[in-house]
Structures are given as structure tokens and as C-alpha cells.
CSV table of C-alpha atoms in Angstrom, one decimal:
chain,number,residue,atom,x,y,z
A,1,UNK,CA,0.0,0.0,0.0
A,2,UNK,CA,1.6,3.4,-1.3
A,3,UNK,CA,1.1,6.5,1.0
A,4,UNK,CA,-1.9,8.5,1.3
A,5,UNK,CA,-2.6,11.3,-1.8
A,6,UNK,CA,-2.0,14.1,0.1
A,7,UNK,CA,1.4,12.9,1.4
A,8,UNK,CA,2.0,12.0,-2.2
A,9,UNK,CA,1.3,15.6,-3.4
A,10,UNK,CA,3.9,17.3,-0.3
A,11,UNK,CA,6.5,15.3,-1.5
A,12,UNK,CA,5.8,16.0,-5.1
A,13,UNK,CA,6.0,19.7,-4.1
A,14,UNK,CA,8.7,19.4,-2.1
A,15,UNK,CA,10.9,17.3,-4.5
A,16,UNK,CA,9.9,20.2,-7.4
A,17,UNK,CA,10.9,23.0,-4.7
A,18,UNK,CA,14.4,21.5,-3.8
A,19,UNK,CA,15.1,21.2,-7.4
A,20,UNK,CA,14.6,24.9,-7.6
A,21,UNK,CA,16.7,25.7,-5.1
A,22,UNK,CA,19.6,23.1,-6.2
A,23,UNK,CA,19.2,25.0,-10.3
A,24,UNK,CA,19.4,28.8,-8.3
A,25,UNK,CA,22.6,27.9,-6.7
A,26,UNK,CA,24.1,26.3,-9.9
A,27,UNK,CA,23.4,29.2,-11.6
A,28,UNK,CA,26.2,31.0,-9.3
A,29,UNK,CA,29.8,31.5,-8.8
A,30,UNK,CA,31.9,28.8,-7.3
A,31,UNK,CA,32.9,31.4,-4.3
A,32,UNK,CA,29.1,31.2,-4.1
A,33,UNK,CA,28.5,27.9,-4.0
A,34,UNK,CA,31.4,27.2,-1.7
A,35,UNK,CA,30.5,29.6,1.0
A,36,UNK,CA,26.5,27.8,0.7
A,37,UNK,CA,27.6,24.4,1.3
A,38,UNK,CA,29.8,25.9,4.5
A,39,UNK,CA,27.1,27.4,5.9
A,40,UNK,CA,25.1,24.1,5.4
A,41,UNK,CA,27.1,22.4,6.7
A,42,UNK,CA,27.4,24.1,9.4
A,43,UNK,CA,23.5,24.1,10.2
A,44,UNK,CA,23.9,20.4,9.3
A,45,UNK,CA,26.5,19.7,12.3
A,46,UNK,CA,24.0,18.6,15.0
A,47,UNK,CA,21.9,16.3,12.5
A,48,UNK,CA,25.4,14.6,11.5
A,49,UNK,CA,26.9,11.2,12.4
A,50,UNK,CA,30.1,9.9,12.3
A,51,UNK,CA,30.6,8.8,9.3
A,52,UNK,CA,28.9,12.1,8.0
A,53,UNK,CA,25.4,11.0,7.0
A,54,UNK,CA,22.6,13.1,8.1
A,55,UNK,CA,20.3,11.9,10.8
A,56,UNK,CA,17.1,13.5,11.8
A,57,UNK,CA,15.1,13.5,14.7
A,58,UNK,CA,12.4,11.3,14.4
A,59,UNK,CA,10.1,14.5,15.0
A,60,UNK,CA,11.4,15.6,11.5
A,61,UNK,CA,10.2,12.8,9.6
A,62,UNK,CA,6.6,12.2,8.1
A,63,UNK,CA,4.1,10.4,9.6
A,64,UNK,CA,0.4,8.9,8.4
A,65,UNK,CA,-1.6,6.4,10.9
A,66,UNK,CA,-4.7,5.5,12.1
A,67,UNK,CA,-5.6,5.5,15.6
């Protein structure tokens, strides 16, 4: 069983609005691009492991149940 519609149309949106994002900053210098990927990084830091994978708190993910 796939997940519900609506879930299916946030992640569609979500997926089309991170694309945006990912074509704006390609668009600009590497200087640019650089200093980006240090400041996410640094906003990434406390959602990092070890081996530099990003873990998020399980409030951060998307749920769907039923009571």
C-alpha cells in the first residue's frame, strides 16, 4: 500500500521546490556555491553522524496512521 494522496502531493511539491533551489545555486559563482555548502554544513552539524550521514530527529520525519 503506497502513501496516502495528500502525502504523495507534499513530497511532489517538495521534491519540485528542492530542485529549484539546487538549479538557483548552480546558476552562481563557485565562491558562491562554496560559502553555501559551508554554511550548510554548518547548520547540518547537529543532525550529522560519524561517518557524515545526516540523521534526523524522528520528530522531523513524516508520519500517516490511524488511531
Amino acid at each position: 500500500m503506497g502513501p496516502p494522496d495528500d502525502f504523495r502531493g507534499v513530497a511532489e511539491r517538495s521534491a519540485a521546490a528542492i530542485a529549484t533551489v539546487a538549479q538557483i545555486v548552480r546558476s552562481r559563482s563557485t565562491e558562491v556555491v562554496e560559502s553555501a555548502k559551508v554554511h550548510l554544513d554548518t547548520l547540518c552539524l547537529e543532525f550529522t553522524d560519524q561517518a557524515g550521514g545526516l540523521v534526523l530527529p524522528h520528530a522531523a520525519l513524516p508520519a500517516h496512521g490511524r488511531a
